[in-house]
């Protein structure tokens, strides 16, 4: 279940007849700013209370057992951006996740020697000094490490641009999170949590899509090293007179597909041969990408862990040759009708198999393997939406809404 707050007051609560919305869609994506859009009827007390670029909107996920809240987390915090009033007197409100605040401050020209952790903290500190309190962040978990380097920035950068520059150099993910009334900004090297909940065909799988991308593969590579007198170093003298390396298994599957790869900093031929072998090992097969769309069964079972963006989840659909741990890359959550919510997971792997569900190598195709929702998951969600609320008394509603 979900409830929505705006500036600390309930914009929506599922058991308060006055605090209603007619639609609510939350979208979260890995490594991106989230969004939340909703339609607000004129009867809602906060209909005219929203302030563009100022009102903070929070989506809170919770669940209950025996008429008491047993778990509650803010899964989204954003700012009210735009609205449109329709003929039916509904206000269509749009919000952006709070990372948008990083566009509203600028980093001045600077010259300093810092580690990536120190630079990140200094950038956030500078941001906080320039803007209002509700746009500030506390530096939380920083998993990125590195040596101190000289950083000479001659121009003005938005805080967002400065952080993106750090990400380009060191990788990782930027996220915000709200805990105990505090808003943290984290710089993660990766998401590490593996969910206890499995995604299984016939249980909570909605769609499976496979993509086989074969145009970039190679079965034979000619590694070219540092040039001497404009002639590149080759591996002939350490490779029986041949200037190429070939993978026989890949050739059997795909034929001879030859490519040159330059390693301009390598002069030693044995080292060059190893570099070529490593490159071929990573490029000798077609890249198979699998996307699975699923329902979160934690919405209907309090004993199941909720799925979250970035989580790693085991996905099993043996009918289609899938048994892999995949990462949640996108969540589209309908907070009024949970049976319409979708979780998207993805994994990319190398394969020598010529045909995957009818996919022909050398042509990138997307094949919809399963189009209909798992009835088990769908029906369970619909039952959850229609049942249980009548047992809650008005006194309990008042207590919950406080």
mmCIF file of C-alpha atoms in Angstrom:
data_model
loop_
_atom_site.group_PDB
_atom_site.id
_atom_site.type_symbol
_atom_site.label_atom_id
_atom_site.label_comp_id
_atom_site.label_asym_id
_atom_site.label_seq_id
_atom_site.Cartn_x
_atom_site.Cartn_y
_atom_site.Cartn_z
ATOM 1 C CA UNK A 1 0.000 0.000 0.000
ATOM 2 C CA UNK A 2 1.024 3.587 -0.580
ATOM 3 C CA UNK A 3 0.336 7.023 0.785
ATOM 4 C CA UNK A 4 1.538 10.393 -0.457
ATOM 5 C CA UNK A 5 2.572 13.443 1.538
ATOM 6 C CA UNK A 6 3.014 16.990 0.310
ATOM 7 C CA UNK A 7 4.908 19.373 2.580
ATOM 8 C CA UNK A 8 4.261 17.043 5.497
ATOM 9 C CA UNK A 9 0.491 16.716 4.977
ATOM 10 C CA UNK A 10 -1.311 13.806 3.385
ATOM 11 C CA UNK A 11 -2.138 14.453 -0.236
ATOM 12 C CA UNK A 12 -3.356 10.870 -0.487
ATOM 13 C CA UNK A 13 -4.183 8.210 2.054
ATOM 14 C CA UNK A 14 -6.018 5.044 1.017
ATOM 15 C CA UNK A 15 -8.465 5.240 3.951
ATOM 16 C CA UNK A 16 -9.169 8.964 4.097
ATOM 17 C CA UNK A 17 -12.105 9.918 1.854
ATOM 18 C CA UNK A 18 -10.942 13.550 1.719
ATOM 19 C CA UNK A 19 -7.319 12.845 0.833
ATOM 20 C CA UNK A 20 -7.872 11.231 -2.560
ATOM 21 C CA UNK A 21 -6.246 11.222 -5.972
ATOM 22 C CA UNK A 22 -7.714 9.680 -9.111
ATOM 23 C CA UNK A 23 -4.388 8.389 -10.460
ATOM 24 C CA UNK A 24 -0.846 8.049 -9.226
ATOM 25 C CA UNK A 25 2.145 6.747 -11.195
ATOM 26 C CA UNK A 26 5.645 6.445 -9.721
ATOM 27 C CA UNK A 27 8.580 5.655 -12.035
ATOM 28 C CA UNK A 28 12.028 4.782 -10.695
ATOM 29 C CA UNK A 29 15.003 3.912 -12.920
ATOM 30 C CA UNK A 30 18.499 2.741 -12.087
ATOM 31 C CA UNK A 31 20.933 5.650 -12.194
ATOM 32 C CA UNK A 32 18.249 8.194 -13.083
ATOM 33 C CA UNK A 33 16.055 10.732 -11.365
ATOM 34 C CA UNK A 34 12.581 9.388 -10.614
ATOM 35 C CA UNK A 35 9.176 10.936 -11.324
ATOM 36 C CA UNK A 36 5.758 10.845 -9.722
ATOM 37 C CA UNK A 37 2.615 12.096 -11.464
ATOM 38 C CA UNK A 38 -0.910 12.181 -10.069
ATOM 39 C CA UNK A 39 -4.373 13.584 -10.756
ATOM 40 C CA UNK A 40 -5.850 15.571 -7.871
ATOM 41 C CA UNK A 41 -9.617 16.217 -7.624
ATOM 42 C CA UNK A 42 -10.801 19.675 -6.639
ATOM 43 C CA UNK A 43 -12.280 18.282 -3.399
ATOM 44 C CA UNK A 44 -8.824 17.435 -2.045
ATOM 45 C CA UNK A 45 -7.856 19.968 0.681
ATOM 46 C CA UNK A 46 -4.406 20.410 -0.887
ATOM 47 C CA UNK A 47 -5.775 21.120 -4.374
ATOM 48 C CA UNK A 48 -4.681 24.786 -4.265
ATOM 49 C CA UNK A 49 -1.858 24.404 -1.735
ATOM 50 C CA UNK A 50 0.857 23.178 -4.096
ATOM 51 C CA UNK A 51 3.764 25.537 -4.816
ATOM 52 C CA UNK A 52 5.754 24.965 -7.999
ATOM 53 C CA UNK A 53 9.474 24.297 -7.453
ATOM 54 C CA UNK A 54 8.894 24.372 -3.678
ATOM 55 C CA UNK A 55 6.362 21.784 -2.515
ATOM 56 C CA UNK A 56 8.010 18.504 -1.532
ATOM 57 C CA UNK A 57 6.104 15.336 -2.425
ATOM 58 C CA UNK A 58 6.905 11.997 -0.775
ATOM 59 C CA UNK A 59 5.613 8.547 -1.728
ATOM 60 C CA UNK A 60 5.534 6.217 1.261
ATOM 61 C CA UNK A 61 5.150 2.459 0.941
ATOM 62 C CA UNK A 62 3.721 0.636 3.935
ATOM 63 C CA UNK A 63 2.011 -2.561 4.940
ATOM 64 C CA UNK A 64 -0.093 -3.705 7.853
ATOM 65 C CA UNK A 65 -0.767 -6.727 9.982
ATOM 66 C CA UNK A 66 -3.772 -6.986 12.301
ATOM 67 C CA UNK A 67 -4.702 -3.353 11.702
ATOM 68 C CA UNK A 68 -1.301 -1.930 12.595
ATOM 69 C CA UNK A 69 1.545 -0.652 10.455
ATOM 70 C CA UNK A 70 4.479 -3.070 10.550
ATOM 71 C CA UNK A 71 6.678 -1.524 7.843
ATOM 72 C CA UNK A 72 6.896 1.957 6.363
ATOM 73 C CA UNK A 73 9.475 3.535 4.053
ATOM 74 C CA UNK A 74 9.717 6.652 1.927
ATOM 75 C CA UNK A 75 10.628 5.306 -1.514
ATOM 76 C CA UNK A 76 10.473 8.604 -3.402
ATOM 77 C CA UNK A 77 11.033 12.282 -2.617
ATOM 78 C CA UNK A 78 10.499 14.893 -5.273
ATOM 79 C CA UNK A 79 9.434 18.462 -5.946
ATOM 80 C CA UNK A 80 6.220 19.673 -7.551
ATOM 81 C CA UNK A 81 7.124 21.013 -11.014
ATOM 82 C CA UNK A 82 4.141 21.450 -13.358
ATOM 83 C CA UNK A 83 0.391 21.071 -13.411
ATOM 84 C CA UNK A 84 -2.458 21.083 -15.921
ATOM 85 C CA UNK A 85 -6.116 21.683 -15.108
ATOM 86 C CA UNK A 86 -8.578 19.622 -17.135
ATOM 87 C CA UNK A 87 -12.248 20.153 -17.945
ATOM 88 C CA UNK A 88 -13.222 17.683 -15.245
ATOM 89 C CA UNK A 89 -11.587 19.939 -12.627
ATOM 90 C CA UNK A 90 -8.791 17.446 -12.053
ATOM 91 C CA UNK A 91 -5.324 18.881 -11.542
ATOM 92 C CA UNK A 92 -2.646 16.827 -13.284
ATOM 93 C CA UNK A 93 0.450 17.299 -11.121
ATOM 94 C CA UNK A 94 3.992 16.400 -12.208
ATOM 95 C CA UNK A 95 6.959 15.996 -9.880
ATOM 96 C CA UNK A 96 10.664 15.319 -10.382
ATOM 97 C CA UNK A 97 12.904 13.414 -7.983
ATOM 98 C CA UNK A 98 15.009 15.543 -5.638
ATOM 99 C CA UNK A 99 18.227 15.030 -7.635
ATOM 100 C CA UNK A 100 16.790 17.821 -9.785
ATOM 101 C CA UNK A 101 17.996 20.244 -7.078
ATOM 102 C CA UNK A 102 21.577 19.636 -8.252
ATOM 103 C CA UNK A 103 20.708 21.729 -11.320
ATOM 104 C CA UNK A 104 19.987 24.761 -9.128
ATOM 105 C CA UNK A 105 23.480 25.515 -7.798
ATOM 106 C CA UNK A 106 26.836 26.127 -9.494
ATOM 107 C CA UNK A 107 30.389 25.104 -8.702
ATOM 108 C CA UNK A 108 32.890 27.931 -9.067
ATOM 109 C CA UNK A 109 36.290 27.618 -10.790
ATOM 110 C CA UNK A 110 38.669 25.780 -8.469
ATOM 111 C CA UNK A 111 42.070 24.182 -8.198
ATOM 112 C CA UNK A 112 42.688 21.554 -5.533
ATOM 113 C CA UNK A 113 44.125 18.100 -4.945
ATOM 114 C CA UNK A 114 41.463 15.696 -3.688
ATOM 115 C CA UNK A 115 40.421 12.053 -3.650
ATOM 116 C CA UNK A 116 37.080 11.297 -5.345
ATOM 117 C CA UNK A 117 35.453 10.966 -1.902
ATOM 118 C CA UNK A 118 36.772 14.371 -0.808
ATOM 119 C CA UNK A 119 35.758 16.010 -4.072
ATOM 120 C CA UNK A 120 32.236 14.608 -3.840
ATOM 121 C CA UNK A 121 31.838 15.907 -0.280
ATOM 122 C CA UNK A 122 33.174 19.351 -1.232
ATOM 123 C CA UNK A 123 30.819 19.601 -4.195
ATOM 124 C CA UNK A 124 27.787 18.726 -2.035
ATOM 125 C CA UNK A 125 28.945 21.138 0.692
ATOM 126 C CA UNK A 126 29.183 23.933 -1.883
ATOM 127 C CA UNK A 127 25.721 23.054 -3.176
ATOM 128 C CA UNK A 128 24.248 23.137 0.330
ATOM 129 C CA UNK A 129 25.758 26.571 1.018
ATOM 130 C CA UNK A 130 23.967 28.103 -1.959
ATOM 131 C CA UNK A 131 20.376 26.920 -1.691
ATOM 132 C CA UNK A 132 17.428 26.575 0.676
ATOM 133 C CA UNK A 133 17.388 23.959 3.408
ATOM 134 C CA UNK A 134 14.850 21.637 1.730
ATOM 135 C CA UNK A 135 17.183 21.297 -1.272
ATOM 136 C CA UNK A 136 20.213 20.232 0.790
ATOM 137 C CA UNK A 137 21.685 16.755 1.176
ATOM 138 C CA UNK A 138 23.753 14.975 3.787
ATOM 139 C CA UNK A 139 26.618 12.986 2.285
ATOM 140 C CA UNK A 140 25.821 9.372 3.149
ATOM 141 C CA UNK A 141 27.417 6.191 1.816
ATOM 142 C CA UNK A 142 30.409 6.746 -0.494
ATOM 143 C CA UNK A 143 31.827 3.481 -1.851
ATOM 144 C CA UNK A 144 34.030 5.004 -4.549
ATOM 145 C CA UNK A 145 37.714 5.227 -3.664
ATOM 146 C CA UNK A 146 40.802 6.526 -5.399
ATOM 147 C CA UNK A 147 44.055 8.432 -5.011
ATOM 148 C CA UNK A 148 44.210 12.196 -4.649
ATOM 149 C CA UNK A 149 44.656 13.948 -7.999
ATOM 150 C CA UNK A 150 44.999 17.555 -9.122
ATOM 151 C CA UNK A 151 41.678 19.020 -10.239
ATOM 152 C CA UNK A 152 41.790 22.313 -12.126
ATOM 153 C CA UNK A 153 38.357 23.570 -13.159
ATOM 154 C CA UNK A 154 38.472 26.891 -14.992
ATOM 155 C CA UNK A 155 34.792 27.392 -15.764
ATOM 156 C CA UNK A 156 31.458 27.360 -13.984
ATOM 157 C CA UNK A 157 29.618 24.046 -13.695
ATOM 158 C CA UNK A 158 26.209 23.161 -12.353
ATOM 159 C CA UNK A 159 26.483 20.812 -9.385
ATOM 160 C CA UNK A 160 24.863 18.129 -11.546
ATOM 161 C CA UNK A 161 27.557 18.557 -14.213
ATOM 162 C CA UNK A 162 30.331 18.428 -11.605
ATOM 163 C CA UNK A 163 29.017 15.154 -10.165
ATOM 164 C CA UNK A 164 28.499 13.654 -13.623
ATOM 165 C CA UNK A 165 32.137 14.465 -14.376
ATOM 166 C CA UNK A 166 33.172 12.488 -11.296
ATOM 167 C CA UNK A 167 30.956 9.595 -12.372
ATOM 168 C CA UNK A 168 32.530 9.556 -15.833
ATOM 169 C CA UNK A 169 35.961 9.260 -14.231
ATOM 170 C CA UNK A 170 35.159 6.768 -11.456
ATOM 171 C CA UNK A 171 31.810 5.153 -12.337
ATOM 172 C CA UNK A 172 29.125 4.319 -9.825
ATOM 173 C CA UNK A 173 25.561 5.395 -9.093
ATOM 174 C CA UNK A 174 24.205 8.524 -7.401
ATOM 175 C CA UNK A 175 21.031 8.152 -5.359
ATOM 176 C CA UNK A 176 19.162 9.962 -2.607
ATOM 177 C CA UNK A 177 17.305 8.375 0.295
ATOM 178 C CA UNK A 178 15.144 9.643 3.126
ATOM 179 C CA UNK A 179 15.605 8.187 6.602
ATOM 180 C CA UNK A 180 14.292 9.508 9.931
ATOM 181 C CA UNK A 181 13.547 12.922 8.456
ATOM 182 C CA UNK A 182 17.039 13.292 6.954
ATOM 183 C CA UNK A 183 17.857 13.289 3.232
ATOM 184 C CA UNK A 184 21.094 11.569 2.224
ATOM 185 C CA UNK A 185 22.966 11.457 -1.058
ATOM 186 C CA UNK A 186 25.009 8.302 -1.740
ATOM 187 C CA UNK A 187 27.679 7.453 -4.298
ATOM 188 C CA UNK A 188 27.613 3.682 -4.738
ATOM 189 C CA UNK A 189 30.059 1.582 -6.711
ATOM 190 C CA UNK A 190 27.179 -0.841 -7.320
ATOM 191 C CA UNK A 191 24.037 -2.148 -5.712
ATOM 192 C CA UNK A 192 24.814 -5.315 -3.791
ATOM 193 C CA UNK A 193 21.568 -6.459 -2.167
ATOM 194 C CA UNK A 194 20.120 -9.736 -3.450
ATOM 195 C CA UNK A 195 16.418 -10.028 -2.732
ATOM 196 C CA UNK A 196 14.922 -13.044 -1.007
ATOM 197 C CA UNK A 197 12.033 -12.870 -3.472
ATOM 198 C CA UNK A 198 12.440 -14.881 -6.691
ATOM 199 C CA UNK A 199 10.896 -14.061 -10.046
ATOM 200 C CA UNK A 200 9.442 -17.253 -11.557
ATOM 201 C CA UNK A 201 7.528 -18.013 -14.720
ATOM 202 C CA UNK A 202 3.965 -19.044 -13.884
ATOM 203 C CA UNK A 203 4.129 -17.178 -10.592
ATOM 204 C CA UNK A 204 4.934 -13.491 -10.989
ATOM 205 C CA UNK A 205 6.453 -13.104 -14.466
ATOM 206 C CA UNK A 206 4.476 -10.768 -16.731
ATOM 207 C CA UNK A 207 6.668 -10.478 -19.863
ATOM 208 C CA UNK A 208 9.946 -11.915 -21.102
ATOM 209 C CA UNK A 209 11.857 -10.266 -23.924
ATOM 210 C CA UNK A 210 15.132 -11.483 -25.424
ATOM 211 C CA UNK A 211 17.446 -9.394 -27.572
ATOM 212 C CA UNK A 212 20.346 -11.003 -29.439
ATOM 213 C CA UNK A 213 22.861 -8.497 -30.744
ATOM 214 C CA UNK A 214 25.388 -10.055 -33.090
ATOM 215 C CA UNK A 215 26.686 -7.261 -35.295
ATOM 216 C CA UNK A 216 29.596 -6.445 -32.950
ATOM 217 C CA UNK A 217 30.979 -9.966 -32.496
ATOM 218 C CA UNK A 218 34.314 -11.185 -33.875
ATOM 219 C CA UNK A 219 35.708 -14.696 -34.255
ATOM 220 C CA UNK A 220 39.195 -13.658 -35.396
ATOM 221 C CA UNK A 221 41.244 -10.688 -34.165
ATOM 222 C CA UNK A 222 44.415 -9.039 -35.465
ATOM 223 C CA UNK A 223 45.997 -7.263 -32.482
ATOM 224 C CA UNK A 224 48.098 -4.242 -33.471
ATOM 225 C CA UNK A 225 50.549 -2.753 -30.988
ATOM 226 C CA UNK A 226 52.753 0.317 -30.785
ATOM 227 C CA UNK A 227 53.972 1.601 -34.153
ATOM 228 C CA UNK A 228 57.705 1.670 -34.922
ATOM 229 C CA UNK A 229 58.614 3.703 -38.034
ATOM 230 C CA UNK A 230 54.888 3.856 -38.809
ATOM 231 C CA UNK A 231 54.607 0.038 -38.801
ATOM 232 C CA UNK A 232 52.442 -1.424 -36.030
ATOM 233 C CA UNK A 233 53.770 -4.250 -33.865
ATOM 234 C CA UNK A 234 52.128 -7.623 -34.607
ATOM 235 C CA UNK A 235 52.188 -11.051 -32.944
ATOM 236 C CA UNK A 236 53.697 -13.028 -35.861
ATOM 237 C CA UNK A 237 56.973 -13.894 -34.148
ATOM 238 C CA UNK A 238 55.227 -15.379 -31.104
ATOM 239 C CA UNK A 239 52.236 -16.911 -32.921
ATOM 240 C CA UNK A 240 53.660 -19.355 -35.515
ATOM 241 C CA UNK A 241 53.903 -16.669 -38.157
ATOM 242 C CA UNK A 242 50.222 -15.707 -37.947
ATOM 243 C CA UNK A 243 49.241 -12.129 -37.179
ATOM 244 C CA UNK A 244 45.797 -13.134 -35.901
ATOM 245 C CA UNK A 245 44.110 -15.142 -33.139
ATOM 246 C CA UNK A 246 41.019 -17.220 -33.824
ATOM 247 C CA UNK A 247 38.422 -18.962 -31.681
ATOM 248 C CA UNK A 248 37.539 -22.244 -33.365
ATOM 249 C CA UNK A 249 34.251 -22.792 -31.517
ATOM 250 C CA UNK A 250 33.046 -19.327 -32.455
ATOM 251 C CA UNK A 251 34.070 -19.858 -36.081
ATOM 252 C CA UNK A 252 31.997 -23.059 -36.197
ATOM 253 C CA UNK A 253 28.958 -21.150 -34.991
ATOM 254 C CA UNK A 254 29.294 -17.829 -36.828
ATOM 255 C CA UNK A 255 31.986 -18.241 -39.492
ATOM 256 C CA UNK A 256 35.133 -16.142 -39.850
ATOM 257 C CA UNK A 257 34.522 -12.554 -38.759
ATOM 258 C CA UNK A 258 37.861 -10.728 -38.648
ATOM 259 C CA UNK A 259 38.577 -7.445 -36.868
ATOM 260 C CA UNK A 260 41.663 -5.422 -36.018
ATOM 261 C CA UNK A 261 42.115 -3.990 -32.534
ATOM 262 C CA UNK A 262 44.756 -1.405 -31.663
ATOM 263 C CA UNK A 263 46.761 -1.511 -28.426
ATOM 264 C CA UNK A 264 48.966 1.510 -29.135
ATOM 265 C CA UNK A 265 50.757 1.422 -25.770
ATOM 266 C CA UNK A 266 51.965 -2.220 -26.086
ATOM 267 C CA UNK A 267 55.295 -2.992 -27.763
ATOM 268 C CA UNK A 268 56.111 -6.437 -26.313
ATOM 269 C CA UNK A 269 54.687 -9.073 -28.674
ATOM 270 C CA UNK A 270 53.859 -11.627 -25.988
ATOM 271 C CA UNK A 271 51.986 -9.003 -24.012
ATOM 272 C CA UNK A 272 50.235 -7.949 -27.224
ATOM 273 C CA UNK A 273 49.162 -11.535 -27.877
ATOM 274 C CA UNK A 274 47.654 -11.805 -24.411
ATOM 275 C CA UNK A 275 45.808 -8.508 -24.848
ATOM 276 C CA UNK A 276 44.400 -9.783 -28.156
ATOM 277 C CA UNK A 277 43.327 -13.062 -26.565
ATOM 278 C CA UNK A 278 41.558 -11.218 -23.748
ATOM 279 C CA UNK A 279 39.737 -8.994 -26.236
ATOM 280 C CA UNK A 280 38.632 -11.966 -28.346
ATOM 281 C CA UNK A 281 37.313 -13.785 -25.283
ATOM 282 C CA UNK A 282 35.014 -10.834 -24.603
ATOM 283 C CA UNK A 283 33.802 -10.389 -28.183
ATOM 284 C CA UNK A 284 33.590 -13.865 -29.720
ATOM 285 C CA UNK A 285 29.906 -14.427 -29.041
ATOM 286 C CA UNK A 286 26.612 -12.688 -29.639
ATOM 287 C CA UNK A 287 25.419 -10.568 -26.734
ATOM 288 C CA UNK A 288 22.139 -11.865 -25.348
ATOM 289 C CA UNK A 289 20.128 -9.380 -23.313
ATOM 290 C CA UNK A 290 17.127 -10.595 -21.382
ATOM 291 C CA UNK A 291 14.473 -8.325 -19.926
ATOM 292 C CA UNK A 292 11.897 -9.688 -17.518
ATOM 293 C CA UNK A 293 8.856 -7.754 -16.356
ATOM 294 C CA UNK A 294 7.314 -9.013 -13.140
ATOM 295 C CA UNK A 295 4.908 -8.278 -10.315
ATOM 296 C CA UNK A 296 6.111 -7.663 -6.766
ATOM 297 C CA UNK A 297 4.421 -10.328 -4.632
ATOM 298 C CA UNK A 298 5.346 -8.415 -1.474
ATOM 299 C CA UNK A 299 2.297 -6.271 -2.271
ATOM 300 C CA UNK A 300 0.060 -9.194 -1.260
ATOM 301 C CA UNK A 301 2.179 -11.191 1.196
ATOM 302 C CA UNK A 302 3.660 -9.530 4.290
ATOM 303 C CA UNK A 303 6.204 -12.352 4.600
ATOM 304 C CA UNK A 304 7.858 -11.468 1.289
ATOM 305 C CA UNK A 305 10.543 -8.802 1.028
ATOM 306 C CA UNK A 306 9.685 -5.774 -1.126
ATOM 307 C CA UNK A 307 11.672 -5.349 -4.321
ATOM 308 C CA UNK A 308 13.677 -2.139 -4.707
ATOM 309 C CA UNK A 309 15.493 -0.426 -7.548
ATOM 310 C CA UNK A 310 18.998 -1.861 -8.006
ATOM 311 C CA UNK A 311 18.233 -5.126 -6.189
ATOM 312 C CA UNK A 312 19.588 -8.358 -7.661
ATOM 313 C CA UNK A 313 16.900 -11.008 -8.057
ATOM 314 C CA UNK A 314 16.978 -14.605 -9.231
ATOM 315 C CA UNK A 315 14.790 -15.034 -12.322
ATOM 316 C CA UNK A 316 13.687 -18.512 -13.347
ATOM 317 C CA UNK A 317 11.840 -19.300 -16.578
ATOM 318 C CA UNK A 318 13.209 -22.673 -17.589
ATOM 319 C CA UNK A 319 10.744 -22.970 -20.462
ATOM 320 C CA UNK A 320 12.817 -20.226 -22.119
ATOM 321 C CA UNK A 321 16.249 -21.261 -20.853
ATOM 322 C CA UNK A 322 16.467 -18.570 -18.186
ATOM 323 C CA UNK A 323 17.888 -19.116 -14.715
ATOM 324 C CA UNK A 324 19.958 -16.079 -13.826
ATOM 325 C CA UNK A 325 20.407 -13.362 -11.230
ATOM 326 C CA UNK A 326 19.236 -10.088 -12.761
ATOM 327 C CA UNK A 327 19.185 -6.501 -11.559
ATOM 328 C CA UNK A 328 16.050 -4.393 -11.167
ATOM 329 C CA UNK A 329 16.529 -1.533 -13.626
ATOM 330 C CA UNK A 330 13.078 0.060 -13.600
ATOM 331 C CA UNK A 331 9.980 0.149 -11.419
ATOM 332 C CA UNK A 332 6.644 1.503 -12.700
ATOM 333 C CA UNK A 333 4.360 1.570 -9.687
ATOM 334 C CA UNK A 334 0.647 2.333 -9.872
ATOM 335 C CA UNK A 335 -0.084 3.329 -6.295
ATOM 336 C CA UNK A 336 -3.865 3.004 -6.687
ATOM 337 C CA UNK A 337 -3.975 -0.287 -8.572
ATOM 338 C CA UNK A 338 -0.978 -2.423 -7.669
ATOM 339 C CA UNK A 339 -1.913 -5.100 -10.218
ATOM 340 C CA UNK A 340 -0.886 -2.570 -12.899
ATOM 341 C CA UNK A 341 2.579 -2.111 -11.392
ATOM 342 C CA UNK A 342 5.577 -3.581 -13.181
ATOM 343 C CA UNK A 343 9.149 -4.369 -12.196
ATOM 344 C CA UNK A 344 11.741 -4.611 -14.997
ATOM 345 C CA UNK A 345 14.918 -6.662 -14.607
ATOM 346 C CA UNK A 346 17.760 -7.103 -17.056
ATOM 347 C CA UNK A 347 20.894 -9.162 -17.671
ATOM 348 C CA UNK A 348 23.401 -9.296 -20.521
ATOM 349 C CA UNK A 349 25.486 -12.346 -21.300
ATOM 350 C CA UNK A 350 27.517 -13.867 -24.126
ATOM 351 C CA UNK A 351 26.210 -16.851 -26.063
ATOM 352 C CA UNK A 352 27.358 -19.153 -28.863
ATOM 353 C CA UNK A 353 23.825 -20.426 -29.475
ATOM 354 C CA UNK A 354 22.786 -19.550 -33.012
ATOM 355 C CA UNK A 355 19.064 -19.537 -32.356
ATOM 356 C CA UNK A 356 17.451 -18.216 -29.206
ATOM 357 C CA UNK A 357 13.670 -18.408 -29.459
ATOM 358 C CA UNK A 358 13.831 -17.815 -33.217
ATOM 359 C CA UNK A 359 16.439 -15.038 -33.142
ATOM 360 C CA UNK A 360 18.840 -15.114 -36.121
ATOM 361 C CA UNK A 361 22.428 -13.843 -35.561
ATOM 362 C CA UNK A 362 23.599 -10.786 -37.550
ATOM 363 C CA UNK A 363 20.146 -9.246 -37.125
ATOM 364 C CA UNK A 364 19.207 -7.497 -33.876
ATOM 365 C CA UNK A 365 15.660 -8.446 -33.012
ATOM 366 C CA UNK A 366 13.376 -8.324 -30.006
ATOM 367 C CA UNK A 367 11.134 -11.335 -29.613
ATOM 368 C CA UNK A 368 8.207 -11.228 -27.235
ATOM 369 C CA UNK A 369 8.280 -14.657 -25.642
ATOM 370 C CA UNK A 370 5.389 -14.140 -23.271
ATOM 371 C CA UNK A 371 2.751 -11.447 -23.660
ATOM 372 C CA UNK A 372 0.126 -12.311 -21.097
ATOM 373 C CA UNK A 373 0.465 -11.714 -17.368
ATOM 374 C CA UNK A 374 0.857 -14.578 -14.974
ATOM 375 C CA UNK A 375 -2.697 -15.098 -13.718
ATOM 376 C CA UNK A 376 -1.415 -16.165 -10.311
ATOM 377 C CA UNK A 377 0.236 -12.802 -9.697
ATOM 378 C CA UNK A 378 -2.463 -10.748 -11.418
ATOM 379 C CA UNK A 379 -5.363 -12.294 -9.525
ATOM 380 C CA UNK A 380 -3.539 -12.045 -6.197
ATOM 381 C CA UNK A 381 -2.960 -8.327 -6.751
ATOM 382 C CA UNK A 382 -6.599 -7.729 -7.667
ATOM 383 C CA UNK A 383 -7.813 -9.589 -4.570
ATOM 384 C CA UNK A 384 -5.522 -7.470 -2.396
ATOM 385 C CA UNK A 385 -6.923 -4.268 -3.891
ATOM 386 C CA UNK A 386 -10.545 -5.226 -3.240
ATOM 387 C CA UNK A 387 -10.303 -6.787 0.205
ATOM 388 C CA UNK A 388 -9.406 -5.936 3.761
ATOM 389 C CA UNK A 389 -10.242 -2.244 3.913
ATOM 390 C CA UNK A 390 -13.746 -2.704 5.297
ATOM 391 C CA UNK A 391 -12.322 -4.170 8.485
ATOM 392 C CA UNK A 392 -10.586 -0.897 9.385
ATOM 393 C CA UNK A 393 -12.568 1.339 11.747
ATOM 394 C CA UNK A 394 -12.848 5.133 11.482
ATOM 395 C CA UNK A 395 -10.870 5.506 14.720
ATOM 396 C CA UNK A 396 -8.033 3.441 13.267
ATOM 397 C CA UNK A 397 -8.112 5.473 10.069
ATOM 398 C CA UNK A 398 -7.769 8.688 12.071
ATOM 399 C CA UNK A 399 -4.846 7.231 13.995
ATOM 400 C CA UNK A 400 -3.100 6.088 10.841
ATOM 401 C CA UNK A 401 -3.620 9.422 9.077
ATOM 402 C CA UNK A 402 -2.081 11.477 11.865
#
